[in-house]
Coordinates of C-alpha atoms in Angstrom, one line a residue:
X794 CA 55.2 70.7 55.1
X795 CA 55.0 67.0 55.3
X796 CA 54.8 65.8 58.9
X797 CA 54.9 61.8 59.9
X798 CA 53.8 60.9 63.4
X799 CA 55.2 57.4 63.4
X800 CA 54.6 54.3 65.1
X801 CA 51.7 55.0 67.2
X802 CA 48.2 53.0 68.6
X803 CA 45.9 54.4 66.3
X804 CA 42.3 54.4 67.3
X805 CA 40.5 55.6 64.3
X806 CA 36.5 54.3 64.8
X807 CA 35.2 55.9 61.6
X808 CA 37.8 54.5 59.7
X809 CA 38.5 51.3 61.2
X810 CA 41.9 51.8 62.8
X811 CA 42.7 50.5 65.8
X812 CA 46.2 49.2 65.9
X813 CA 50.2 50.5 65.6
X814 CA 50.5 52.5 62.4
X815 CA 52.0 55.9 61.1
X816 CA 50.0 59.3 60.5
X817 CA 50.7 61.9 57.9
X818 CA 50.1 65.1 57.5
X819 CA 50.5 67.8 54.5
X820 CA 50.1 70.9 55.6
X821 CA 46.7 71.2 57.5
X822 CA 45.1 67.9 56.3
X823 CA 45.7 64.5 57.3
X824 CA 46.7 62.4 53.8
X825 CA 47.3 59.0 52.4
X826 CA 51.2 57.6 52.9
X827 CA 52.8 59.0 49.8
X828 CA 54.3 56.6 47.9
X829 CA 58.4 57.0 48.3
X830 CA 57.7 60.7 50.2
X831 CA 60.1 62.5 52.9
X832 CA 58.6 63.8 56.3
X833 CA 59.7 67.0 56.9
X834 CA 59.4 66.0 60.5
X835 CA 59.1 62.6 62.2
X836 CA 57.3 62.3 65.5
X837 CA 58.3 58.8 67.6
X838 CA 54.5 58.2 69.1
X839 CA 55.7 54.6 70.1
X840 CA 54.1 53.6 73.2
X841 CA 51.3 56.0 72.9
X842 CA 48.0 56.2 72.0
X843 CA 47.0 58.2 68.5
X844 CA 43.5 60.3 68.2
X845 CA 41.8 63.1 66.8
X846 CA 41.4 66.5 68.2
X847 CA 38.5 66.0 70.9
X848 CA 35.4 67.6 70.7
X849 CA 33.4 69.1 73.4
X850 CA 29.9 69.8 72.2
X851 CA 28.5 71.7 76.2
X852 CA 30.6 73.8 77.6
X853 CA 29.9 77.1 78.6
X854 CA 33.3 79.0 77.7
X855 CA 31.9 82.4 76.2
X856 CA 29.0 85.0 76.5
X857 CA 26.7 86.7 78.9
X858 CA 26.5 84.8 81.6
X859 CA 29.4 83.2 81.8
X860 CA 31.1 87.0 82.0
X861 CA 28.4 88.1 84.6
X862 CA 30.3 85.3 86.6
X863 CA 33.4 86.4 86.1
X864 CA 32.0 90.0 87.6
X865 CA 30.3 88.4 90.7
X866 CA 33.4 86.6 90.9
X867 CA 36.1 89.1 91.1
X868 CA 39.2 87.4 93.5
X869 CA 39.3 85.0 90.5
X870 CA 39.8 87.1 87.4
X871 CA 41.8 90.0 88.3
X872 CA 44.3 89.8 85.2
X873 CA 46.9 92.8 87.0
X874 CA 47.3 91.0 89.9
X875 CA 48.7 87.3 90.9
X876 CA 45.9 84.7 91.4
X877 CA 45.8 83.5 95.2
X878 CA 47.4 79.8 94.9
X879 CA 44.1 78.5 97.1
X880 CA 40.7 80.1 96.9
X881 CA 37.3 78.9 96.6
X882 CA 37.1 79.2 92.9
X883 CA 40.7 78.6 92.2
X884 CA 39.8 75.2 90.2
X885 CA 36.2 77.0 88.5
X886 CA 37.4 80.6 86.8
X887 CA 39.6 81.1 83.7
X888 CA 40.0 84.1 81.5
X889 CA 39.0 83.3 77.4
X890 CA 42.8 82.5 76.9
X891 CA 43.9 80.7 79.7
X892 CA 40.2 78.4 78.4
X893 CA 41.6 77.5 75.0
X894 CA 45.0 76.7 76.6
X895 CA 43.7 74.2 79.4
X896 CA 41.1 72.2 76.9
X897 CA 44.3 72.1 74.5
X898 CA 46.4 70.5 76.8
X899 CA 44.0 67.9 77.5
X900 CA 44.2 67.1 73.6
X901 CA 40.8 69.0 72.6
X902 CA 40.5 71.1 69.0
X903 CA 36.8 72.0 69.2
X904 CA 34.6 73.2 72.1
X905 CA 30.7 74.1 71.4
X906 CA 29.4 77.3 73.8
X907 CA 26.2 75.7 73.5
X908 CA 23.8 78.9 75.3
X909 CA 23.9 81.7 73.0
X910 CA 21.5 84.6 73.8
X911 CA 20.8 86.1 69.9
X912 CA 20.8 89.7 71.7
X913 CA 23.9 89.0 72.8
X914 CA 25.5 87.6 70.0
X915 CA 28.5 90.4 68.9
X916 CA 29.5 89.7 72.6
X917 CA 29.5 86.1 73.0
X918 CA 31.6 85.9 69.4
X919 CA 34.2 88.5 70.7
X920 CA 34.9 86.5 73.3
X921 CA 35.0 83.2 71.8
X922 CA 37.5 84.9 69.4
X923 CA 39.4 85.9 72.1
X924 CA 39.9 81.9 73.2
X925 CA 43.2 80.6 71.4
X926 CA 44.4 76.9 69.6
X927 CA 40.7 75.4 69.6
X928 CA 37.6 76.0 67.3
X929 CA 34.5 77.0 68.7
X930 CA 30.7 76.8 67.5
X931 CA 27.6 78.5 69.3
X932 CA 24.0 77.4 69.4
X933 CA 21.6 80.2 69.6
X934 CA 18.8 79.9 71.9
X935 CA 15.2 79.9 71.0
X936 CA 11.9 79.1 72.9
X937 CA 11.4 81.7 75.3
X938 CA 11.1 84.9 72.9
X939 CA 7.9 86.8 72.3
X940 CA 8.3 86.6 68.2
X941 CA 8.8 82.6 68.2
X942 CA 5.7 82.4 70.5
X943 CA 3.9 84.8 69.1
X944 CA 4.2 82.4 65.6
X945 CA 3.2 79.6 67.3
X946 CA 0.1 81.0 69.1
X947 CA -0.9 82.9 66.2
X948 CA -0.7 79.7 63.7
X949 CA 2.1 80.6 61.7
X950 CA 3.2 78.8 58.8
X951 CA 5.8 75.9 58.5
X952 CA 7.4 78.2 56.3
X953 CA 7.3 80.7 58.4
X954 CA 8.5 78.9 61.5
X955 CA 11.7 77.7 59.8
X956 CA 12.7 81.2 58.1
X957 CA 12.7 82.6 61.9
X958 CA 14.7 80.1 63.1
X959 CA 17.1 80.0 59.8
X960 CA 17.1 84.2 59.8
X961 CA 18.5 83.2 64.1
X962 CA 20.7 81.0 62.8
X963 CA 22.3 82.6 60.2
X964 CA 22.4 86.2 61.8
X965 CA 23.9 84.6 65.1
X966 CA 26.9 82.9 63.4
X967 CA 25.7 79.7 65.4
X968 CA 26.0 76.1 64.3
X969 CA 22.7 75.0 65.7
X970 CA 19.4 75.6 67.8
X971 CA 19.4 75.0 71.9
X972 CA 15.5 75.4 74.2
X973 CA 16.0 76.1 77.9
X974 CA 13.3 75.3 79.7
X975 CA 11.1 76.0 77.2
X976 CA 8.3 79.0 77.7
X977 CA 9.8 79.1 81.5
X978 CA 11.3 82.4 81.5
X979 CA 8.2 83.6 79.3
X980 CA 6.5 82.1 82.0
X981 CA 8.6 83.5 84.8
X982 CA 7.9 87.3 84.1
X983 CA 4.1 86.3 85.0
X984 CA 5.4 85.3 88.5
X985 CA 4.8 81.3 87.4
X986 CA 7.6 79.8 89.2
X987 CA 7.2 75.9 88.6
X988 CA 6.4 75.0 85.0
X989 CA 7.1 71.3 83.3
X990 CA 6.4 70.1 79.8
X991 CA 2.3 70.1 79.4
X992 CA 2.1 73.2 81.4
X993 CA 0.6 76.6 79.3
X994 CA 2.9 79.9 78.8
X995 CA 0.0 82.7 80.0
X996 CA -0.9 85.0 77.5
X997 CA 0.9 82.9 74.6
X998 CA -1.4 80.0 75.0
X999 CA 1.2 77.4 74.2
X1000 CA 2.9 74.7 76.4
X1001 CA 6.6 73.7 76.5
X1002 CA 6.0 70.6 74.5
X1003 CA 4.5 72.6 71.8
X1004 CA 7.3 74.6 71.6
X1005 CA 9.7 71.8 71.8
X1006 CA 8.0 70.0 69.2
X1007 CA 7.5 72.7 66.8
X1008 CA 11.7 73.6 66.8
X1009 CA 12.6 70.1 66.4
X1010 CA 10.6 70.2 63.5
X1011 CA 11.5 73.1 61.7
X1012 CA 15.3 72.2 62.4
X1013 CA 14.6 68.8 61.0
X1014 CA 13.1 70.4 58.0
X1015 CA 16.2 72.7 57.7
X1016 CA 18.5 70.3 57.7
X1017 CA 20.5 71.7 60.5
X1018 CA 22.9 68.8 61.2
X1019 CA 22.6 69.0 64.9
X1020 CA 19.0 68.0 66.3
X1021 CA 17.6 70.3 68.4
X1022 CA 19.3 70.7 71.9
X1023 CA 17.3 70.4 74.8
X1024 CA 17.4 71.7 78.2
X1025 CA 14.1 70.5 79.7
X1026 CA 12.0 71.1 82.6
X1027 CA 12.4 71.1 85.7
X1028 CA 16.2 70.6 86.2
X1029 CA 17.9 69.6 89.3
X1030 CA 14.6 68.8 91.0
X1031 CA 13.0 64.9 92.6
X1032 CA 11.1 63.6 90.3
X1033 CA 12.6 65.6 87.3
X1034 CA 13.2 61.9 85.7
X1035 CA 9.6 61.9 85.2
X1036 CA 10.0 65.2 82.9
X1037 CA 13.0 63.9 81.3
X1038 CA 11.4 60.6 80.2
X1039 CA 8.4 62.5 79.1
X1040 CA 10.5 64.4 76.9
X1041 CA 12.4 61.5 75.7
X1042 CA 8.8 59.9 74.5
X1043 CA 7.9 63.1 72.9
X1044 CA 10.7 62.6 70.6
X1045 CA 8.6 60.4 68.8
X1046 CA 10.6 59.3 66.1
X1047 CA 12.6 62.6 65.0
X1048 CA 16.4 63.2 66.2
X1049 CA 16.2 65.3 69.6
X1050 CA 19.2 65.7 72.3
X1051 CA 18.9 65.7 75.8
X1052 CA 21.2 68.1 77.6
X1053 CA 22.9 67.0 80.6
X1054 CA 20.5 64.4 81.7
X1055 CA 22.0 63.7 84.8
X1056 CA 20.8 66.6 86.0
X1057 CA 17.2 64.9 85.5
X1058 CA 18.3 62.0 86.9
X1059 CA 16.8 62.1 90.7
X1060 CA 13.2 60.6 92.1
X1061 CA 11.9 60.7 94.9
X1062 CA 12.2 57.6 96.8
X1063 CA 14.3 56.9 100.6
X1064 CA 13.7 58.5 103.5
X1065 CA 14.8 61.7 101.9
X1066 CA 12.7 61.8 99.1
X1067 CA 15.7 62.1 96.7
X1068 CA 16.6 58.6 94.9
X1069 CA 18.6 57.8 91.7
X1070 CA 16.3 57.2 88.4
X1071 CA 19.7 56.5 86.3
X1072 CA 18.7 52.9 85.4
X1073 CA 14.9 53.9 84.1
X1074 CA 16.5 56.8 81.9
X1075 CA 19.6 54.8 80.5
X1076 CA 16.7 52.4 79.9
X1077 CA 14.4 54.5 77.9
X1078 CA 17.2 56.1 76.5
X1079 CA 18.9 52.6 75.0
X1080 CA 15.3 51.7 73.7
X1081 CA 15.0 55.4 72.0
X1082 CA 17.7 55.3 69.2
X1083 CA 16.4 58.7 67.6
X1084 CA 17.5 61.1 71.1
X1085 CA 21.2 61.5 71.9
X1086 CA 22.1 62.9 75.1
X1087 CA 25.3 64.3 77.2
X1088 CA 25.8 64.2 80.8
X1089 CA 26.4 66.8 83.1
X1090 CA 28.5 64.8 85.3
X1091 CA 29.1 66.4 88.8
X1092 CA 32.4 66.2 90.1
X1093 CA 33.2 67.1 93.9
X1094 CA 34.4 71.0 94.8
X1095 CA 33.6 74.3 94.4
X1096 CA 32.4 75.6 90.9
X1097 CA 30.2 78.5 89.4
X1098 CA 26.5 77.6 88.1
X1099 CA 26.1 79.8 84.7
X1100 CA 22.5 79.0 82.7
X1101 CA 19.8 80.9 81.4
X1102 CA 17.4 78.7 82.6
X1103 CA 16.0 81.9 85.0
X1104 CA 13.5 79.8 86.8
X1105 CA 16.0 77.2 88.1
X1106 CA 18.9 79.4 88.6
X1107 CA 16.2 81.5 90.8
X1108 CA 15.0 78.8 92.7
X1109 CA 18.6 77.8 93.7
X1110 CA 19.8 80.9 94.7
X1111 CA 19.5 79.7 98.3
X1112 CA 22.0 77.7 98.3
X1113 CA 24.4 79.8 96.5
X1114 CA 28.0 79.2 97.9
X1115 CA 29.8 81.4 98.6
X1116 CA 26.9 84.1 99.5
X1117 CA 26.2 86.0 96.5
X1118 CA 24.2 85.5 92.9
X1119 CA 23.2 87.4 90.2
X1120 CA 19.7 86.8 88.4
X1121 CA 18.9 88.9 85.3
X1122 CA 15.0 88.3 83.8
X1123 CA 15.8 89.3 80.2
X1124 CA 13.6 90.0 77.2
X1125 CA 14.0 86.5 76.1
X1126 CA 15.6 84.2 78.5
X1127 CA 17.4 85.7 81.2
X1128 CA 19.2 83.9 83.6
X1129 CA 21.6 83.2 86.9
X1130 CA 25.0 83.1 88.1
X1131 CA 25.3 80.9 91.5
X1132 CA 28.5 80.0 93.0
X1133 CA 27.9 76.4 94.1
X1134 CA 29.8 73.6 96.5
X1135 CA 29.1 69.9 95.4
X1136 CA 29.8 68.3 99.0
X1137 CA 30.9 64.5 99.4
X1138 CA 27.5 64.6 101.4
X1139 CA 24.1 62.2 101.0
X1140 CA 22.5 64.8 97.8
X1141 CA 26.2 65.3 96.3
X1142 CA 26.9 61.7 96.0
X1143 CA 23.6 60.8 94.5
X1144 CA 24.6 63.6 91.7
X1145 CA 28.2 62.2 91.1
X1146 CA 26.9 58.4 90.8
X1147 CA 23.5 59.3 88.8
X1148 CA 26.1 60.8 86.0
X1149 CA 28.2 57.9 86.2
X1150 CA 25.6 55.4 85.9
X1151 CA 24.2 57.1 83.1
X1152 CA 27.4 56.8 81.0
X1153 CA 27.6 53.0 82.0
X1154 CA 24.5 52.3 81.7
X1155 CA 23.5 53.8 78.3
X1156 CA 25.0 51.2 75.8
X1157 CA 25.5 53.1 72.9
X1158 CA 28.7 55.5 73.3
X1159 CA 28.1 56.8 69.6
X1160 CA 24.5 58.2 71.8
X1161 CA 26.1 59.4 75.2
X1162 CA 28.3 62.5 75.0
X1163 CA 31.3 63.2 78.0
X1164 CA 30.2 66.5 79.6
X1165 CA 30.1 67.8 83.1
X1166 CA 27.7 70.7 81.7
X1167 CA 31.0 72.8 82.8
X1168 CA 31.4 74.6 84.7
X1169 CA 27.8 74.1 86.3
X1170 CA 28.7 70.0 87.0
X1171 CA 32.4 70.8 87.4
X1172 CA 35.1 72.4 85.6
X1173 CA 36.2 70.9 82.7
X1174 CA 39.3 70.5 84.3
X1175 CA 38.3 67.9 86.0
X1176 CA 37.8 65.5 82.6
X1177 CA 40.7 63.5 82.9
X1178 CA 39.8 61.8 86.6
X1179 CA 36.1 61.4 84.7
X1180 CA 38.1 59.3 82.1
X1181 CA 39.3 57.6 84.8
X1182 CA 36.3 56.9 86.5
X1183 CA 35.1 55.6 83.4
X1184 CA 37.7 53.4 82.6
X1185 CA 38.8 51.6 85.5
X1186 CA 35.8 50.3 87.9
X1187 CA 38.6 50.1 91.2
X1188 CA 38.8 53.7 90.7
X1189 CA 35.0 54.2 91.0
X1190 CA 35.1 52.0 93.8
X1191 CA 37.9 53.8 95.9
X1192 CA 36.3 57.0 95.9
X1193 CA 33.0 56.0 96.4
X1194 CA 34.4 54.2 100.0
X1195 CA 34.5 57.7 101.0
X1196 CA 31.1 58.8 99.7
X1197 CA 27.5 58.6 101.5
X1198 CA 26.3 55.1 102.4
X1199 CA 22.8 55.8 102.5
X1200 CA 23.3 57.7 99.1
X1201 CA 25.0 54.4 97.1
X1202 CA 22.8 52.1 98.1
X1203 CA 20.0 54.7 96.5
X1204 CA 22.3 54.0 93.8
X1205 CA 23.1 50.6 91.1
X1206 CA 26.9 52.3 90.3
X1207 CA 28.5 49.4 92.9
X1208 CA 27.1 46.7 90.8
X1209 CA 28.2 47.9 87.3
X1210 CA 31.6 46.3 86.0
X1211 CA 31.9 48.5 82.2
X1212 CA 34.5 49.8 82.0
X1213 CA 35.3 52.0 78.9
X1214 CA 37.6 51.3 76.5
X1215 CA 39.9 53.9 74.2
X1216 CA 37.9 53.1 71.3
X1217 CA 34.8 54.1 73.1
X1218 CA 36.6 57.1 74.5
X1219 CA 37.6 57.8 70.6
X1220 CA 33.8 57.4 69.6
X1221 CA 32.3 59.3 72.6
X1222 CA 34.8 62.2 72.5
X1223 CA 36.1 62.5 68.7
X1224 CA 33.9 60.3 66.2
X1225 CA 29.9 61.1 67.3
X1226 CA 30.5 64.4 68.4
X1227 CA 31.7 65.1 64.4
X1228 CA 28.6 63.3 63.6
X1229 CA 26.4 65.0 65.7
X1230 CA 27.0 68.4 64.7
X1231 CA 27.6 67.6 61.1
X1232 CA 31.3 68.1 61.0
X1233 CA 32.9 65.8 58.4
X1234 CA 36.3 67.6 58.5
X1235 CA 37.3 66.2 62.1
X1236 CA 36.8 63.5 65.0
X1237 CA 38.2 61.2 62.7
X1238 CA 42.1 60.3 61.3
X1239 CA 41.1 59.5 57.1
X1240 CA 42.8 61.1 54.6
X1241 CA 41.1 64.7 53.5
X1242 CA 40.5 65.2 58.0
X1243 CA 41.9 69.0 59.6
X1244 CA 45.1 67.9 61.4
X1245 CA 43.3 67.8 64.2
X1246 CA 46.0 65.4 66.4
X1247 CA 46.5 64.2 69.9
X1248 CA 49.4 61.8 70.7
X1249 CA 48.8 60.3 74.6
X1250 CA 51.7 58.7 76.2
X1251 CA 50.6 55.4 77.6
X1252 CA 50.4 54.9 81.4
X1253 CA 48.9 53.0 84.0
X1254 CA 47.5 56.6 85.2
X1255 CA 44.4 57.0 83.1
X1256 CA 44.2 60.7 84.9
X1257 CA 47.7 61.9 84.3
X1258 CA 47.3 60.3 80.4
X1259 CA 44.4 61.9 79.0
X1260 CA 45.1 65.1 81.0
X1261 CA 48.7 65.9 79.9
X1262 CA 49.1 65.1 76.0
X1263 CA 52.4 64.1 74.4
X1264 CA 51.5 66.1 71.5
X1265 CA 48.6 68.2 70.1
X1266 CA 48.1 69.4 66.3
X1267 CA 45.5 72.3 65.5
X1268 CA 45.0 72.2 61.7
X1269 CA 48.6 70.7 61.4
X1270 CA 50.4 72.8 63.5
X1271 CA 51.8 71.2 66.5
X1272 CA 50.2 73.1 69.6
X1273 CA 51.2 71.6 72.7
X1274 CA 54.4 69.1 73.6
X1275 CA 54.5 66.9 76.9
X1276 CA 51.3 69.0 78.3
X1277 CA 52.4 72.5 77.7
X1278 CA 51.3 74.3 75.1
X1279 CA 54.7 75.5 72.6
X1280 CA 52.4 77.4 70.1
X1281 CA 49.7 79.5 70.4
X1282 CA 47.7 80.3 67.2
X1283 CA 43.6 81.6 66.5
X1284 CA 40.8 79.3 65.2
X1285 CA 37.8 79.9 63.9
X1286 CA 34.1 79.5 64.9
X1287 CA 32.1 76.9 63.1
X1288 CA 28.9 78.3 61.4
X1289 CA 25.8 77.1 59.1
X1290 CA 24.4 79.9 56.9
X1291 CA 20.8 79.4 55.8
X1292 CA 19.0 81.7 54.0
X1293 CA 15.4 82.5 55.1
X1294 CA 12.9 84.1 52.4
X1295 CA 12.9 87.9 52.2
X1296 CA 9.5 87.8 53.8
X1297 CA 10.5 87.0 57.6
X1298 CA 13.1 89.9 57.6
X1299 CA 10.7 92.3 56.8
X1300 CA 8.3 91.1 59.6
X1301 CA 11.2 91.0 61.9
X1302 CA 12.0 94.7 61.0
X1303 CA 8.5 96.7 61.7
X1304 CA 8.4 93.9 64.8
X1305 CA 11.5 94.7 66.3
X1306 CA 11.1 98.7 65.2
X1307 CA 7.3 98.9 66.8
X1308 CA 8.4 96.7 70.1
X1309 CA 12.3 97.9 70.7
X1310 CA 12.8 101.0 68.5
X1311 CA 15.6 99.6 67.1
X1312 CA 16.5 98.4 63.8
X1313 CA 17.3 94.9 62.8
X1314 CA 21.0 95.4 62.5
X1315 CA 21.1 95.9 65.8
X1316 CA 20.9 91.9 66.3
X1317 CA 23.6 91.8 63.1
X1318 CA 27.2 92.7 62.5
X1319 CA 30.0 92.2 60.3
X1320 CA 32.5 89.9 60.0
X1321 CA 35.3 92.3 60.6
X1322 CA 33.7 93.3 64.0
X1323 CA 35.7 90.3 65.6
X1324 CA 38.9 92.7 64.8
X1325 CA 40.3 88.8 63.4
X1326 CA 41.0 87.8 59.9
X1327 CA 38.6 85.3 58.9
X1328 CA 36.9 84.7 62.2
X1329 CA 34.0 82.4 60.9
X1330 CA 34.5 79.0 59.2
X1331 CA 31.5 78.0 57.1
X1332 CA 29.8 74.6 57.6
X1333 CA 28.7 73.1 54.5

């Protein structure tokens, strides 16, 4: 099948395109214009604006957690009966295939589930494969369990190290390596309730920045595209800038990612003790070319907070809204489920313009990735007014007349003219996120790409644009026409597969068979336990 989608705006950054052109397509793969060929099918894309599939590498769409909060939250998931047109958490809950279909629409081919609990692994796949159209990758957590600490503390080997973490990687089916809070929820079963980045894990003997530090190295020695993926210290709290620009200097030279720094973005100055530190972070962060971060940007309304970051979600039970929470201290990292209301209040409008000022600030889109941490920021349904908000400055400015006062003039968004432009959006959302996690196949439009396609019909609304694509392709096959989805079809979850040495899985045997009882296949399964045909796609 040979498909033309003719007379479009390219914006291809990796390859240089960024003007009106035609696209063609054999099959799954974008190609070269053969010389004298047919289309099978013509597209018209005139007046619209050409892409790749976007990529969203943090979003929790799959696992544990994010089904616990489908349990606390029952009025929003019951599949036999008809969802209530307005309810709290009408914007915040989706089932695994209403997931793949909303992302789709918007135009995105690949979403990362980027909290992976390797005891929960079977569970977190069978949902992902349960999520239609879009690929999906997983990062496996490490950081918080006893063997990885017990390494460390012991003196393990390099070697040693990095055939633990490549044994988690491979056995997970995961694409990478993600640290939550690292030794916190260690440190949390020893009643330790605050803990930041020099602070000791009792009984282990190590400190989160020795932890930190030891997995970015062994997945820098690995070769695990991805660096490691951090969730530091003392999220959500005044003066967690301090942590986050500790952890940015602790980088020291070596590829590291930040997750959802706005989240880290808040000192401690004005009357309430709760400032924006936006500007020092984009700061250290433009002067830092080895860390990459994402966002987290909060968006106003009702959503769900999902993480395994038990200490934090603990601490914020309080102010769980509506009334209810769920907090589970597990073996190896646990975690929380609180409903949460971001209000167009003083602390809420802080939030919403630290995240902005963090994507305008930080120079380098090919650095800054466009997340809201969903759903814990907002849904991810709420992207296409964030594109907006990052594109046109009047829009910024109209909503934030109706925001705090005291709050944005904590703030330096009101004096910040960037506004993005599609090629940025192509880079931030298609071209580094390919880079990032090592995925030469997509988030760009050369010849020998996946047919990963979305066609946007040019508009003066930014928001209705980019949130209502003309046309999607998944791998070739066209997916969604004029915002609905025509097609619906499985893909596949990304994967790396390195191969430890024989040594570590014997360890990890008589380790797990003396602490648990149980065997080491318990934390493995086959392929053909997804119940799909070809579930995984290798990443070379």
């Amino acid at each position: 099948m040979l498909t033309k989608i003719a007379g479009g705006d390219i914006i291809d950054p990796v390859n240089g395109r960024s003007g009106k052109g035609d696209l063609w397509i054999r099959d799954e793969e974008i190609v070269e214009p053969p010389s004298g060929g047919k289309a099978d099918k013509i597209f018209d894309a005139s007046g619209c604006v050409v892409m790749a599939g976007a990529i969203d590498i943090h979003s929790h769409i799959g696992g544990g957690n994010v089904n616990t909060a489908r349990l606390l939250l029952p009025e929003q998931h019951a599949a036999h009966l008809p969802r209530p047109s307005a309810t709290p958490l009408s914007n915040a809950g989706w089932s695994t295939f209403e997931t793949g279909c909303l992302y789709a629409k918007m135009g995105f081919t690949t979403v990362v589930e980027p909290a992976m609990n390797p005891g929960a692994t079977l569970h977190t796949h069978l949902e992902l494969a349960d999520i239609p159209i879009i690929d999906k990758a997983t990062l496996a957590i490490l950081g918080n369990d006893d063997f990885l600490l017990s390494l460390i503390r012991d003196g393990a080997s390099e070697q040693m190290i990095d055939d633990y973490v490549a044994w988690t990687v491979g056995t997970t089916r995961a694409l990478g390596v993600k640290v939550i809070n690292a030794g916190a929820a260690a440190a949390f079963k020893e009643n330790v309730r605050n803990f930041s980045l020099d602070d000791v894990v009792p009984s282990y003997g190590v400190s989160s920045r020795n932890i930190v530090k030891t997995l970015q190295a062994s997945v820098g020695r690995l070769g695990v595209p991805h660096p490691l993926h951090v969730h530091c210290n003392n999220l959500g709290v005044a003066g967690a800038a301090d942590t986050a620009a500790a952890t940015i200097a602790a980088a020291e030279g070596r590829p590291l990612h930040l997750a959802h720094l706005q989240f880290y973005g808040y000192g401690k100055e004005g009357k309430r003790g709760f400032s924006s530190e936006a500007a020092r972070l984009a700061e250290l962060v433009n002067a830092t070319p080895e860390v990459t971060i994402d966002i987290g940007q909060v968006m106003f309304g009702q959503t769900v907070t999902v993480s395994s970051d038990v200490m934090r979600q603990f601490s914020a039970r309080g102010s769980a809204h509506p009334k209810k929470w769920v907090i589970w201290d597990g073996d190896g990292n646990g975690g929380g489920i609180v409903p949460y209301r971001y209000r167009e209040d003083f602390y809420g409008t802080l939030q919403w313009a630290i995240g902005l000022e963090l994507f305008l600030l930080i120079t380098d889109p090919w650095r800054v990735f466009f997340t809201t941490d969903h759903p814990n920021g907002a849904p991810f349904t709420a992207y296409p007014k964030l594109f907006e908000l990052l594109m046109r400055r009047d829009a910024r400015a109209a909503m934030a007349e109706g925001l705090s006062k005291p709050a944005m003039a904590l703030s330096t968004l009101s004096s910040i003219d960037r506004e993005y432009t599609f090629d940025e959006i192509a880079i931030m959302t298609r071209a580094a996120p390919a880079k990032l996690l090592g995925l030469k196949d997509r988030g760009h439009l050369g010849a020998g790409a996946l047919a990963d396609v979305a066609v946007y019909r040019r508009g003066e609304d930014i928001a209705k644009m980019l949130g209502s694509a003309a046309l999607v392709f998944k791998n070739g096959d066209l997916v969604v026409q004029d915002g609905a989805v025509t097609h619906y079809r499985w893909g596949k979850a990304l994967r790396l597969n390195p191969t430890p040495d024989k040594a570590i899985v014997k360890r990890l045997e008589d380790f797990h068979q003396s602490r648990y009882g149980l065997s080491l296949d318990w934390f493995s399964f086959p392929d053909s336990a997804i119940a799909r045909e070809n579930p995984f796609a290798e990443v070379a």
